[in-house]
One Martini backbone bead per residue (centre of mass of N, CA, C, O) as a GRO file, in nm:
protein
   66
    1ASN     BB    1   2.889   2.966   2.857
    2GLY     BB    2   3.044   2.964   2.559
    3TYR     BB    3   3.045   2.656   2.511
    4ASN     BB    4   3.128   2.357   2.420
    5TYR     BB    5   3.035   2.015   2.353
    6PRO     BB    6   3.046   1.705   2.334
    7ALA     BB    7   2.735   1.513   2.292
    8ALA     BB    8   2.880   1.271   2.468
    9ARG     BB    9   2.866   1.432   2.747
   10MET     BB   10   2.580   1.556   2.741
   11VAL     BB   11   2.473   1.260   2.789
   12TRP     BB   12   2.629   1.172   3.053
   13TYR     BB   13   2.491   1.458   3.228
   14ILE     BB   14   2.178   1.392   3.140
   15ALA     BB   15   2.173   1.108   3.271
   16THR     BB   16   2.358   1.102   3.554
   17GLY     BB   17   2.482   1.389   3.630
   18GLU     BB   18   2.811   1.340   3.581
   19ASP     BB   19   3.073   1.492   3.539
   20PRO     BB   20   3.324   1.371   3.344
   21GLY     BB   21   3.553   1.569   3.285
   22GLN     BB   22   3.859   1.385   3.242
   23ARG     BB   23   3.705   1.184   3.159
   24VAL     BB   24   3.592   0.935   2.899
   25ILE     BB   25   3.439   0.862   2.609
   26PHE     BB   26   3.354   0.572   2.536
   27PHE     BB   27   3.282   0.388   2.234
   28LYS     BB   28   3.172   0.048   2.209
   29ASP     BB   29   3.147   0.037   1.898
   30ARG     BB   30   3.300   0.253   1.789
   31ASP     BB   31   3.050   0.489   1.745
   32SER     BB   32   3.015   0.839   1.734
   33SER     BB   33   2.688   0.851   1.640
   34ASN     BB   34   2.602   0.671   1.898
   35LEU     BB   35   2.439   0.849   2.110
   36ARG     BB   36   2.376   0.586   2.318
   37PHE     BB   37   2.380   0.542   2.675
   38LYS     BB   38   2.500   0.245   2.623
   39ASN     BB   39   2.722   0.288   2.485
   40LEU     BB   40   2.860   0.423   2.670
   41GLU     BB   41   3.186   0.495   2.847
   42LEU     BB   42   3.347   0.556   3.131
   43LEU     BB   43   3.705   0.706   3.144
   44ASP     BB   44   4.050   0.687   3.179
   45VAL     BB   45   4.240   0.797   3.013
   46SER     BB   46   4.490   0.514   3.051
   47GLU     BB   47   4.226   0.330   2.926
   48ALA     BB   48   4.157   0.421   2.679
   49SER     BB   49   4.433   0.398   2.563
   50ARG     BB   50   4.482   0.065   2.582
   51ARG     BB   51   4.236   0.074   2.415
   52GLY     BB   52   4.282   0.251   2.133
   53GLN     BB   53   4.115   0.552   2.157
   54LYS     BB   54   4.066   0.708   1.993
   55GLN     BB   55   3.853   0.928   2.136
   56ALA     BB   56   4.005   1.035   2.345
   57ARG     BB   57   4.099   1.271   2.183
   58ILE     BB   58   3.820   1.386   2.087
   59ASN     BB   59   3.616   1.420   2.354
   60ARG     BB   60   3.847   1.537   2.515
   61ASN     BB   61   3.781   1.779   2.812
   62ARG     BB   62   3.914   2.083   2.994
   63ARG     BB   63   3.580   2.072   3.041
   64SER     BB   64   3.343   2.144   3.246
   65VAL     BB   65   2.966   2.080   3.251
   66ALA     BB   66   2.943   2.287   3.480
   0.00000   0.00000   0.00000
């Protein structure tokens, strides 16, 4: 479709079939190169901000995967 998506969002979509939408992919170990599904958690933006994750800014993508 001509759009680029962060790899973590694609891993989430492939593993769950769920579009992350406006939510944030959080890296449990804070290592954004660790794309194992068990390392990913889906959070709403406010929860990601509360946890102080700069990944919230990096991985948030306003476009849907599907």
